[in-house]
XYZ file of N, CA and C in Angstrom:
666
model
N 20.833 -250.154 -117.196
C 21.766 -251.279 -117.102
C 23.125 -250.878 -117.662
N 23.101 -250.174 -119.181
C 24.473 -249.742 -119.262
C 25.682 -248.885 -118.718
N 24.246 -247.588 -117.544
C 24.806 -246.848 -117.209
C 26.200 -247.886 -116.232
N 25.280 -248.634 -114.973
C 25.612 -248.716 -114.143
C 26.835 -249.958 -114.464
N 26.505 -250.402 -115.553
C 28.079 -251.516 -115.987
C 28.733 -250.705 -116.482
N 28.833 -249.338 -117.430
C 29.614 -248.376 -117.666
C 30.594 -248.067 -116.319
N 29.616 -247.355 -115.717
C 30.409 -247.064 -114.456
C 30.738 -248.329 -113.160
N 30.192 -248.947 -113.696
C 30.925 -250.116 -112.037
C 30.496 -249.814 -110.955
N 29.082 -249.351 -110.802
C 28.246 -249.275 -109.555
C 27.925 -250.580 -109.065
N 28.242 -250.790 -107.928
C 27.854 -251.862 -107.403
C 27.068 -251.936 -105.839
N 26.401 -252.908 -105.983
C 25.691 -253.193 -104.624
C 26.496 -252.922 -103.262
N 25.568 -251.379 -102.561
C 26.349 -251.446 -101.356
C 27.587 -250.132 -101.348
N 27.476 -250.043 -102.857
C 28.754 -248.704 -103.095
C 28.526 -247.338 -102.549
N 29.095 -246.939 -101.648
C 29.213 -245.164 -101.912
C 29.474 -244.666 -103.120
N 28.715 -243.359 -103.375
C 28.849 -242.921 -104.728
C 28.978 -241.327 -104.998
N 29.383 -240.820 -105.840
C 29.327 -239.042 -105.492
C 28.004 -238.917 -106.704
N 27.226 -238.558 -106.477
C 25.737 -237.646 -106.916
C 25.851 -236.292 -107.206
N 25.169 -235.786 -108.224
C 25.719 -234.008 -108.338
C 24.378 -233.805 -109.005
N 23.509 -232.468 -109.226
C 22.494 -232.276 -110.248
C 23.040 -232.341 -111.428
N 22.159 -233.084 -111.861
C 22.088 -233.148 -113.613
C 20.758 -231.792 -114.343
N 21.133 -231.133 -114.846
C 20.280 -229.944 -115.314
C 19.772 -229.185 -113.930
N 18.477 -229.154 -113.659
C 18.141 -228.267 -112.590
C 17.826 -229.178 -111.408
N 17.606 -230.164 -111.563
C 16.638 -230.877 -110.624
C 17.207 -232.141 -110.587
N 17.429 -233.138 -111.560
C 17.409 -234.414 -111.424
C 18.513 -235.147 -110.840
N 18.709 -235.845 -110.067
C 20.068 -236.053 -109.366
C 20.809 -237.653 -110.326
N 22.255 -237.348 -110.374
C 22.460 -238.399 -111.167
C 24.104 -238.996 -110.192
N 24.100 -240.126 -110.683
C 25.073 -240.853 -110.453
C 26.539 -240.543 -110.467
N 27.420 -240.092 -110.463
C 28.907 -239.402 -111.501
C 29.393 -241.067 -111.022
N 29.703 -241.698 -109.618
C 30.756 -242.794 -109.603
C 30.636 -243.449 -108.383
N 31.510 -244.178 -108.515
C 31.157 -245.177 -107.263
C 32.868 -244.238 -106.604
N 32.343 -244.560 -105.468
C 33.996 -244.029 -104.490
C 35.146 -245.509 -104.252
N 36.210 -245.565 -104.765
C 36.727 -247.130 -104.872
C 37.478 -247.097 -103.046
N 37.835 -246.141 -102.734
C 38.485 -246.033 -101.502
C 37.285 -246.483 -100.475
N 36.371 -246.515 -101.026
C 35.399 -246.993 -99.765
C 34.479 -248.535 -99.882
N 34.988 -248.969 -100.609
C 34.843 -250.547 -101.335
C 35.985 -251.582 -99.956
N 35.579 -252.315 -99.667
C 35.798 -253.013 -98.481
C 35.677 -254.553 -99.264
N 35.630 -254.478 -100.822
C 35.514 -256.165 -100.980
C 34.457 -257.188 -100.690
N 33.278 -256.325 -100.380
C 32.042 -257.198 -99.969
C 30.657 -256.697 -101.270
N 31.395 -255.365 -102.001
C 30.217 -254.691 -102.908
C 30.570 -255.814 -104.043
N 29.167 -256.480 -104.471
C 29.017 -256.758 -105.505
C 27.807 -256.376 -106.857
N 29.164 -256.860 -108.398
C 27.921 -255.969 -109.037
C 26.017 -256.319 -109.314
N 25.676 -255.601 -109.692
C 23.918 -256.165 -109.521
C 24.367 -256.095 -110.768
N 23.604 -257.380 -111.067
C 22.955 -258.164 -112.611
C 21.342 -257.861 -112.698
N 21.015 -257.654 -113.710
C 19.653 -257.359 -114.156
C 18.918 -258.548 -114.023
N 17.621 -258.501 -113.800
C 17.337 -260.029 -113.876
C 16.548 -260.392 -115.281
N 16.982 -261.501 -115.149
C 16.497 -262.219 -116.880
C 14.890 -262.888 -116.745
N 14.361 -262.904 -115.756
C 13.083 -263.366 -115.931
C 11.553 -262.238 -115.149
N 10.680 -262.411 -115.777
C 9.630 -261.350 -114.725
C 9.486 -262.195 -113.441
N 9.619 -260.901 -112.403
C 9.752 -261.493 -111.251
C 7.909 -262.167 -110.204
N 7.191 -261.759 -111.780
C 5.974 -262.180 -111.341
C 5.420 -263.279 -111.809
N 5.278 -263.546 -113.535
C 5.198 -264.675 -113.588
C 6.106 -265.447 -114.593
N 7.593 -264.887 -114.305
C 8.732 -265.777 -114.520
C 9.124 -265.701 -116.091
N 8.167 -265.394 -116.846
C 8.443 -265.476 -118.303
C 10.071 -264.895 -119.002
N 10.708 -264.996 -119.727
C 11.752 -264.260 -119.467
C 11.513 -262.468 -119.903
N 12.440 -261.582 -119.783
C 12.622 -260.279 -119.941
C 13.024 -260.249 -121.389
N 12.418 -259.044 -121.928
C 12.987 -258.612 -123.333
C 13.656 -256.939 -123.054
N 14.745 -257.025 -123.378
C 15.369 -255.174 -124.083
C 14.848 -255.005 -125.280
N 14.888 -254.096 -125.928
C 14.422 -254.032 -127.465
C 15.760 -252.940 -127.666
N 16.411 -253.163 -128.394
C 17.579 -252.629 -129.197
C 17.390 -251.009 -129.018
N 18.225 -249.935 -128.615
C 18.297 -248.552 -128.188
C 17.496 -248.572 -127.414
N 17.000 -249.096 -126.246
C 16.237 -249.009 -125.412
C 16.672 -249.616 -123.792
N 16.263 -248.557 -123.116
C 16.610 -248.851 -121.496
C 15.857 -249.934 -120.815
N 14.376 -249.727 -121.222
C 13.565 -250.948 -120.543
C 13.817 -252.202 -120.603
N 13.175 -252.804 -119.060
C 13.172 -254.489 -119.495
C 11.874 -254.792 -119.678
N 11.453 -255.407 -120.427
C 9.650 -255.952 -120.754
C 9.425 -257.193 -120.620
N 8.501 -257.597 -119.529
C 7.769 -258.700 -119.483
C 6.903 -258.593 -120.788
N 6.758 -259.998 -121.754
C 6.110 -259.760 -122.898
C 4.846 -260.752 -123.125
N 4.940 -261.052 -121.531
C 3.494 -261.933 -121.293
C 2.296 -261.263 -121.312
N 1.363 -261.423 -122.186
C -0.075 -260.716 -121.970
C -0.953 -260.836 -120.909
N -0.440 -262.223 -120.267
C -1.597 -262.552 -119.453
C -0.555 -262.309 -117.976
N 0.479 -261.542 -117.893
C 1.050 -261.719 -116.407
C 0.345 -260.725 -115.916
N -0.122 -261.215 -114.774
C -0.970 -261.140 -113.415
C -0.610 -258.740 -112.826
N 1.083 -258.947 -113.168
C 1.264 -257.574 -112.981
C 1.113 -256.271 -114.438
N 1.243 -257.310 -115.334
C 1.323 -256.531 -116.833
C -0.545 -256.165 -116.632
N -1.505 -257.644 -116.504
C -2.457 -256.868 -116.406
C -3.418 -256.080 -115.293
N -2.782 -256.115 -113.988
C -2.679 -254.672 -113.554
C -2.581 -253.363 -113.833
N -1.267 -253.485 -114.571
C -0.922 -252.085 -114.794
C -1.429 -251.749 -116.064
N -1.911 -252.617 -116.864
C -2.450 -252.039 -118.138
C -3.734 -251.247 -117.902
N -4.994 -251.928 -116.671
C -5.416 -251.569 -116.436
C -5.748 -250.026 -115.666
N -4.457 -250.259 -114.679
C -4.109 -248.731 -114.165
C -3.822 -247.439 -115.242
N -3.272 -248.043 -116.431
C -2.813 -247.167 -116.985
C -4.112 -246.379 -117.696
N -4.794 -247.507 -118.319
C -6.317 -246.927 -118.755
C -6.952 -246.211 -117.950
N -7.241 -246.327 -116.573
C -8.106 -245.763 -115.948
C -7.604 -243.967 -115.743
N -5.774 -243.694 -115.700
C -5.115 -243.051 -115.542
C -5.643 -241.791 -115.635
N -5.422 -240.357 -115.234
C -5.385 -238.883 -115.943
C -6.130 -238.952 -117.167
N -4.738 -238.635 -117.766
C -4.639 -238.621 -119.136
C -5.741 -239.545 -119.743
N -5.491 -240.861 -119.514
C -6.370 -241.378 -120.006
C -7.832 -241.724 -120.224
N -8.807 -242.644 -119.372
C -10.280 -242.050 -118.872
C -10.303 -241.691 -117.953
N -9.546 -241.288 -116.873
C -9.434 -240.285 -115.819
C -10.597 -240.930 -114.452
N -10.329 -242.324 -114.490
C -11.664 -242.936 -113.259
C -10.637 -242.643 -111.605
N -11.603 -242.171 -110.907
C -11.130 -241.954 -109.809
C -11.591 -243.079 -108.782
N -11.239 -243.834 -108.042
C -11.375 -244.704 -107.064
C -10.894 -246.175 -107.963
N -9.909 -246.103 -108.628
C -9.404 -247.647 -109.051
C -7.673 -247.723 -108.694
N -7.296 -247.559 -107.747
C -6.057 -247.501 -107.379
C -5.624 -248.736 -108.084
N -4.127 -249.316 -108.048
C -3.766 -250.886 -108.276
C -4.101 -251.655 -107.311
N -4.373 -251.061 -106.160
C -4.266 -252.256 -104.990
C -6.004 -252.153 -105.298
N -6.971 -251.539 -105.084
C -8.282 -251.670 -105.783
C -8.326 -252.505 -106.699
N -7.846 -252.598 -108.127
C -7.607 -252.888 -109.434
C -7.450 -254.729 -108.972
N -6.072 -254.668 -108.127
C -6.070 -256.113 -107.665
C -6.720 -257.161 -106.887
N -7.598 -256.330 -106.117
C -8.947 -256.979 -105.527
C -9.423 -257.385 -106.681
N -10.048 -256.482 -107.484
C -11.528 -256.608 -108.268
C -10.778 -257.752 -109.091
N -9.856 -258.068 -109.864
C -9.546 -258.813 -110.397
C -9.025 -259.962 -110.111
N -8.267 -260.070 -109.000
C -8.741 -261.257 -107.909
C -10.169 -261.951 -107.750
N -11.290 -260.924 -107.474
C -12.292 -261.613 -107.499
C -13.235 -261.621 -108.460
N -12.560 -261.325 -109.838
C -13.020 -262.063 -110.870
C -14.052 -260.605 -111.329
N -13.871 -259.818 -111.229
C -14.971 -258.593 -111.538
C -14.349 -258.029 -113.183
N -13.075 -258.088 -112.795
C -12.809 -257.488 -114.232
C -11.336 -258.241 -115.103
N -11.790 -258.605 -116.110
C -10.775 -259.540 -117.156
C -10.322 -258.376 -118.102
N -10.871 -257.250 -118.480
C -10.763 -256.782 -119.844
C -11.320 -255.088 -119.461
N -10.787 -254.780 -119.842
C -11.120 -252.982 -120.073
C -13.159 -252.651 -119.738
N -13.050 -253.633 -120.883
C -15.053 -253.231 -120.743
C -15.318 -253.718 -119.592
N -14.928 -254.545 -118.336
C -16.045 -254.814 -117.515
C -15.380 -254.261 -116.508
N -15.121 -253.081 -116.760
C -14.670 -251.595 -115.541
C -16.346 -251.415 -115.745
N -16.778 -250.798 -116.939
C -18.168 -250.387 -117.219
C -19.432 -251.462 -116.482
N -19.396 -252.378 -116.043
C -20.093 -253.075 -115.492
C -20.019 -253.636 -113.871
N -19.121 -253.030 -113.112
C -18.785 -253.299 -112.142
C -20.175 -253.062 -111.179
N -20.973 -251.678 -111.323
C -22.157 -252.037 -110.683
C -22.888 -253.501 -110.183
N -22.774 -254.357 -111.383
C -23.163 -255.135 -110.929
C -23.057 -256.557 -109.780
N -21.673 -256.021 -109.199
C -21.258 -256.449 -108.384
C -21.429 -255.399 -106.464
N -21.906 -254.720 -106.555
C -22.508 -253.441 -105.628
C -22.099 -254.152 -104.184
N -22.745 -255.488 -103.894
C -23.136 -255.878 -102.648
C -21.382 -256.076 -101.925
N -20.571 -256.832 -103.071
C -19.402 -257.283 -102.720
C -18.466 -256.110 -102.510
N -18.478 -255.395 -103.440
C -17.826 -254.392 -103.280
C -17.468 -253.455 -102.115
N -19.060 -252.890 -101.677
C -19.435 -252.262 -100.031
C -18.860 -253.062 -99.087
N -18.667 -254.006 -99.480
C -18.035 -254.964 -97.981
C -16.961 -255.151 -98.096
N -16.662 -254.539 -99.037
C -14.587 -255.120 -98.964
C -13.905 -253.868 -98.036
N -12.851 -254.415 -97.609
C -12.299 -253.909 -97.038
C -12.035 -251.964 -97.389
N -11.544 -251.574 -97.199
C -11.327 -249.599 -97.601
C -12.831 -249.545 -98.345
N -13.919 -249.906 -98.673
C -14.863 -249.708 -99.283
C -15.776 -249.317 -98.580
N -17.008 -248.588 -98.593
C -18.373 -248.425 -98.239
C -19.237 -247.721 -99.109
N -20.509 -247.138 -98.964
C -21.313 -247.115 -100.009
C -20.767 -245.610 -100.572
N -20.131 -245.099 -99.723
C -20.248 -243.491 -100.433
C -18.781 -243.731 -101.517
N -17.941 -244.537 -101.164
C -16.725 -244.865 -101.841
C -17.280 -245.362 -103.229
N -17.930 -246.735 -103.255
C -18.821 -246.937 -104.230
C -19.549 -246.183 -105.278
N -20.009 -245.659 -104.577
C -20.824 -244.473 -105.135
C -19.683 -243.302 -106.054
N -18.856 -243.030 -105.958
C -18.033 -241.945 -106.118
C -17.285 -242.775 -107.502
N -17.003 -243.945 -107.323
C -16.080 -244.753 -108.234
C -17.453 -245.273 -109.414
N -18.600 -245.099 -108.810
C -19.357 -245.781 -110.306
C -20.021 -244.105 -111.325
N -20.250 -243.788 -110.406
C -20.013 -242.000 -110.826
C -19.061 -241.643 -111.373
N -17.681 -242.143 -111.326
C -16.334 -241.477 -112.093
C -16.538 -242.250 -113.538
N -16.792 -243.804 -113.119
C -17.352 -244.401 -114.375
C -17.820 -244.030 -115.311
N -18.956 -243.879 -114.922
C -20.213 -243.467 -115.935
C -19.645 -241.649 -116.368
N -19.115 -240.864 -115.887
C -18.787 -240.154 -116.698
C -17.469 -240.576 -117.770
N -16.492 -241.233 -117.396
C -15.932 -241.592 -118.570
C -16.135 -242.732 -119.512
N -17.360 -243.065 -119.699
C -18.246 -243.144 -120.496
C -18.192 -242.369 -121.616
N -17.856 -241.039 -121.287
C -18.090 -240.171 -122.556
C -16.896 -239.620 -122.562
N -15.743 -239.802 -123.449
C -14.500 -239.337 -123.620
C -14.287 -238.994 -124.820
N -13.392 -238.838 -125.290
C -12.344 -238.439 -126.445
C -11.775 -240.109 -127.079
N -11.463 -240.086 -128.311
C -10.713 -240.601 -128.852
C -9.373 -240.464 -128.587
N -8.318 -239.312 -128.654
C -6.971 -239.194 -127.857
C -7.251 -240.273 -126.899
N -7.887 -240.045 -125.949
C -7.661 -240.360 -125.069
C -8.187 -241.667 -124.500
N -8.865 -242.592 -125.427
C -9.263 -243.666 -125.941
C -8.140 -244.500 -125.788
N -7.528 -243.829 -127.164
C -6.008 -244.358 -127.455
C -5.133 -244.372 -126.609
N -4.471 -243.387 -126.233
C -3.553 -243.512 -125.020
C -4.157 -244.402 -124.390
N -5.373 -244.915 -123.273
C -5.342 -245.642 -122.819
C -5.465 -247.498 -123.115
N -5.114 -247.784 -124.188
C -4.717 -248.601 -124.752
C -3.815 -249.109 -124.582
N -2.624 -248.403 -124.218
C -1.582 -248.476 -123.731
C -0.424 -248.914 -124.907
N -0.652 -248.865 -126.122
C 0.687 -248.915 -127.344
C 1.352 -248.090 -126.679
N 2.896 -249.788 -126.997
C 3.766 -249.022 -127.054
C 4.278 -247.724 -127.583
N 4.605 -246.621 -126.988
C 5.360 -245.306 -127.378
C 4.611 -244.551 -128.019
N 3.287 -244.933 -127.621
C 2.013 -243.717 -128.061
C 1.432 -242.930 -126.732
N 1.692 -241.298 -126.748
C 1.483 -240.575 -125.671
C -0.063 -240.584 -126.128
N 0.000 -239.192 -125.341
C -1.416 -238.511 -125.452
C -0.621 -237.945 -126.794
N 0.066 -236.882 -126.649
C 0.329 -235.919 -127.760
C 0.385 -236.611 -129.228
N 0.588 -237.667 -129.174
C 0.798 -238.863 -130.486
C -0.324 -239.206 -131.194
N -1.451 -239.495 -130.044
C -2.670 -240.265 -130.170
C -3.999 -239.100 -130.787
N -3.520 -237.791 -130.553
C -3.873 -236.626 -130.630
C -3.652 -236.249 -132.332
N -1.952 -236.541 -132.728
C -2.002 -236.171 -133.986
C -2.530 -237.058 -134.947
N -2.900 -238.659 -134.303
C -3.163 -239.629 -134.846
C -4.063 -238.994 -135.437
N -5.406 -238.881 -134.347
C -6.627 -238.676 -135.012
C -6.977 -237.589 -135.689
N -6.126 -236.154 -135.695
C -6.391 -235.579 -136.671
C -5.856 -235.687 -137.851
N -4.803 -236.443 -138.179
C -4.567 -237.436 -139.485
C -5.354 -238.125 -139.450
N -5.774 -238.652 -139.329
C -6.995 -240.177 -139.964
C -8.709 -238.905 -139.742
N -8.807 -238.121 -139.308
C -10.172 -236.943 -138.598
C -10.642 -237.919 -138.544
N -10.359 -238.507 -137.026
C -11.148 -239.324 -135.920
C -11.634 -240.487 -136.952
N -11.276 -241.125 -137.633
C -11.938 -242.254 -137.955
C -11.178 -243.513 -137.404
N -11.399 -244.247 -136.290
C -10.750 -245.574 -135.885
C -11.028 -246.014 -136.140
N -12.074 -246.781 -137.289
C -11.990 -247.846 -138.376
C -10.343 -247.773 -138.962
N -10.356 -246.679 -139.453
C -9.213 -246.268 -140.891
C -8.040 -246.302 -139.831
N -7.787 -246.046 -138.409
C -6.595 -246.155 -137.774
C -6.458 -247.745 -137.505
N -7.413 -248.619 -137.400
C -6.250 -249.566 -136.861
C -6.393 -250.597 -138.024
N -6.933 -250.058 -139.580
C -5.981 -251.028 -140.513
C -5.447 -250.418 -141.382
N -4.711 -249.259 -140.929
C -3.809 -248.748 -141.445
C -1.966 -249.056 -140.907
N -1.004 -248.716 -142.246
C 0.112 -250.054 -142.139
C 1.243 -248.869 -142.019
N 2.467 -249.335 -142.031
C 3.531 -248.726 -141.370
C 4.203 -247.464 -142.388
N 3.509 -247.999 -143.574
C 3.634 -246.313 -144.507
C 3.165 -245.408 -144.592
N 1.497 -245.737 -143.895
C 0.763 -244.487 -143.774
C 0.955 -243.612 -142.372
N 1.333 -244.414 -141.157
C 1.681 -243.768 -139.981
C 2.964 -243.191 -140.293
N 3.885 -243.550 -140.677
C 5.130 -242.906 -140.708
C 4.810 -241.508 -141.452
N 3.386 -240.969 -142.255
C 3.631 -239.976 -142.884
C 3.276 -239.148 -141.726
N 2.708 -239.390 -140.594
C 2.042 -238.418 -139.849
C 3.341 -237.752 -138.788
N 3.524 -236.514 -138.952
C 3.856 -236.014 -137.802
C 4.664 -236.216 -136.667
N 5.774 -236.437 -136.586
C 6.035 -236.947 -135.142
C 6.039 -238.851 -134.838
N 5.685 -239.562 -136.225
C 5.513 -241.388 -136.067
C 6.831 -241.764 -136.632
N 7.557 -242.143 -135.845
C 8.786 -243.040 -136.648
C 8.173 -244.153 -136.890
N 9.489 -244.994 -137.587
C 9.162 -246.355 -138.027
C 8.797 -246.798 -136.840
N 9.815 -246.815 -135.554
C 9.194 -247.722 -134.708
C 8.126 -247.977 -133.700
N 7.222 -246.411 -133.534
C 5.965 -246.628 -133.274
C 5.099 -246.971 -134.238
N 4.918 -246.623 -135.312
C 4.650 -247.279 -136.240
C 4.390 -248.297 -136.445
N 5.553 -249.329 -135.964
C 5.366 -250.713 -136.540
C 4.179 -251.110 -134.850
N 5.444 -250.510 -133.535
C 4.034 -250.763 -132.630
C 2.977 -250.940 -132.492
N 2.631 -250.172 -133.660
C 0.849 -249.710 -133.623
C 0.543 -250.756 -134.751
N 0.787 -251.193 -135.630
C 0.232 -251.912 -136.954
C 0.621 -253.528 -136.026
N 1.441 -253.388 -134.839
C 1.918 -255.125 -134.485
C 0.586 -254.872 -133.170
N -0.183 -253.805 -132.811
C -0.879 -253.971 -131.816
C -2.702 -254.186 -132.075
N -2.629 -253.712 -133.415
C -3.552 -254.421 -134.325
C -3.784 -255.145 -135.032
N -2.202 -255.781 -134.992
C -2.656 -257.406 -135.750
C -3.341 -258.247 -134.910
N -3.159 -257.902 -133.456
C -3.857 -258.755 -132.909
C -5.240 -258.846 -132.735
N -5.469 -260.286 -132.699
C -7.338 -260.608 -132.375
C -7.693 -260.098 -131.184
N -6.879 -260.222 -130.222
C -7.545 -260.431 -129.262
C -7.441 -259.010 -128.621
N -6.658 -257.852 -129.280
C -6.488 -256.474 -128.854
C -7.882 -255.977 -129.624
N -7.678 -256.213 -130.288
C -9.247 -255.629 -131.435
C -10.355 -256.411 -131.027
N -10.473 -257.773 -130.321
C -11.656 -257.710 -129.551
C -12.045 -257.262 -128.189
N -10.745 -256.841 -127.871
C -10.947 -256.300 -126.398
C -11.470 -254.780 -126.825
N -11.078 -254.361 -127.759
C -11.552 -252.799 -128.092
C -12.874 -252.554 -128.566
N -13.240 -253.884 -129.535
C -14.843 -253.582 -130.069
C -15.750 -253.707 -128.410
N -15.131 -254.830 -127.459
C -16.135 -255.063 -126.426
C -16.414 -253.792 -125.535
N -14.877 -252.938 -125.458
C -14.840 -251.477 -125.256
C -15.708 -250.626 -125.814
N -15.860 -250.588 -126.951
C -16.323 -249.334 -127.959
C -17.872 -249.639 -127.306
N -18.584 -250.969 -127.251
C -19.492 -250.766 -126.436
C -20.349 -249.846 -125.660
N -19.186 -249.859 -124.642
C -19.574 -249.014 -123.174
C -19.567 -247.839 -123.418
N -18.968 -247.461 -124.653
C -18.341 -245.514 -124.576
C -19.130 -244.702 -125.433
C-alpha cells in the first residue's frame, strides 16, 4: 500500500518495470505522458471481502488481516496451511477439496482431517473424487499421523513462526509442548532468532481457549 501511494500508481497506469536483484520484477513508476485522466488511484479495502469484518495493518507491516476466527476464508486457509509441505504434508486436500468437506460439515477443526474416513460413501461420490482418490488422501492421512513437533507447530499457523523458528523452539524447550505453550514473552525472547514480536504472537496464541482446545483435540490423532 505504501509502495504504490509513494509512487502514484494508479488503476489502468502504464508503468516502467526493471529487475530488482536477479529475478524479481518491480515497479520503478507510473508513465504520466500516458495518463489520459481516466486512471484512478486504488484504495485498499477496509473490510474482508469475505465476511466483511473490518481489515487490520499491524504497525511495520505490509499485510492486511482479516482478524475474524471464524471467516469462512481464514478457515480455509488455516486449514490449507496445516495440511501444507512443510507442515503435515497431506496430499489430496487442495482448498477447493478443503471447501467441499467443510461445506459439508466433515471438518470444523484440525482433528477431524483424522476422521474423515468416516464419511467414505460421500466422499467417492463427490464430484473429482473416486475410490482410488480416496484411498490415496486417507493413506496421506494416516501417515501424517506420525510427524514431528517442528512441524506440528508450523502448522498451527502462529503468526511469524516458520518451520526454521518452530525448529529452534523445540530445541530450546527439548521438545516439551507442555513447557512451550505456558511459557511468556521473556522466556521466548531468550531463544535464538524470537523477537519481542513473535514472541508476544505466540504467548497471545496461547492465551487462547479455544486454540489450546483445538490442539489437545489434535494431540489426539498424532
Amino acid at each position: 500500500e505504501d509502495m504504490i501511494r509513494d509512487k502514484d500508481i494508479r488503476i489502468g497506469d502504464y508503468v516502467i518495470v526493471h529487475k530488482a536483484g536477479d529475478i524479481i520484477p518491480e515497479i520503478v513508476a507510473s508513465v504520466p505522458e500516458k495518463r489520459d485522466g481516466l486512471q484512478v488511484p486504488y484504495v485498499f479495502p477496509k473490510v474482508c471481502p469475505v465476511c466483511g469484518m473490518p481489515l487490520v495493518r499491524y504497525p511495520d507491516e505490509a499485510h492486511h488481516f482479516c482478524i475474524n476466527n471464524d471467516c469462512p476464508a481464514r478457515v480455509v486457509e488455516s486449514i490449507a496451511h496445516f495440511c501444507s509441505r512443510d507442515a503435515m504434508n497431506i496430499d489430496g486436500l487442495s482448498e477447493a477439496t478443503l471447501e467441499k468437506f467443510i461445506g459439508a460439515g466433515f471438518i470444523h477443526e484440525y482433528a477431524d482431517i483424522f476422521h474423515l474416513s468416516g464419511h467414505k460413501e460421500v466422499i467417492t461420490e463427490m464430484e473429482g473424487f473416486g475410490q482410488k482418490s480416496y484411498d490415496n488422501l486417507i493413506s496421506s492421512i494416516e501417515t501424517a499421523s506420525h510427524t514431528t513437533l517442528p512441524r506440528l507447530i508450523y502448522g498451527l499457523g502462529i503468526a511469524g513462526i516458520g518451520l526454521a523458528n518452530a525448529k529452534m523452539l523445540c530445541r530450546h524447550f527439548n521438545y516439551d509442548l507442555d513447557q512451550m505453550r505456558h511459557c511468556n514473552v521473556e522466556e521466548l525472547t531468550a531463544v535464538d532468532g524470537i523477537g519481542g514480536v513473535l514472541a508476544q504472537a505466540w504467548v497471545d496464541y496461547f492465551a487462547s481457549e479455544k486454540n489450546n482446545e483445538v490442539l489437545d483435540h489434535l494431540l489426539q490423532e498424532l
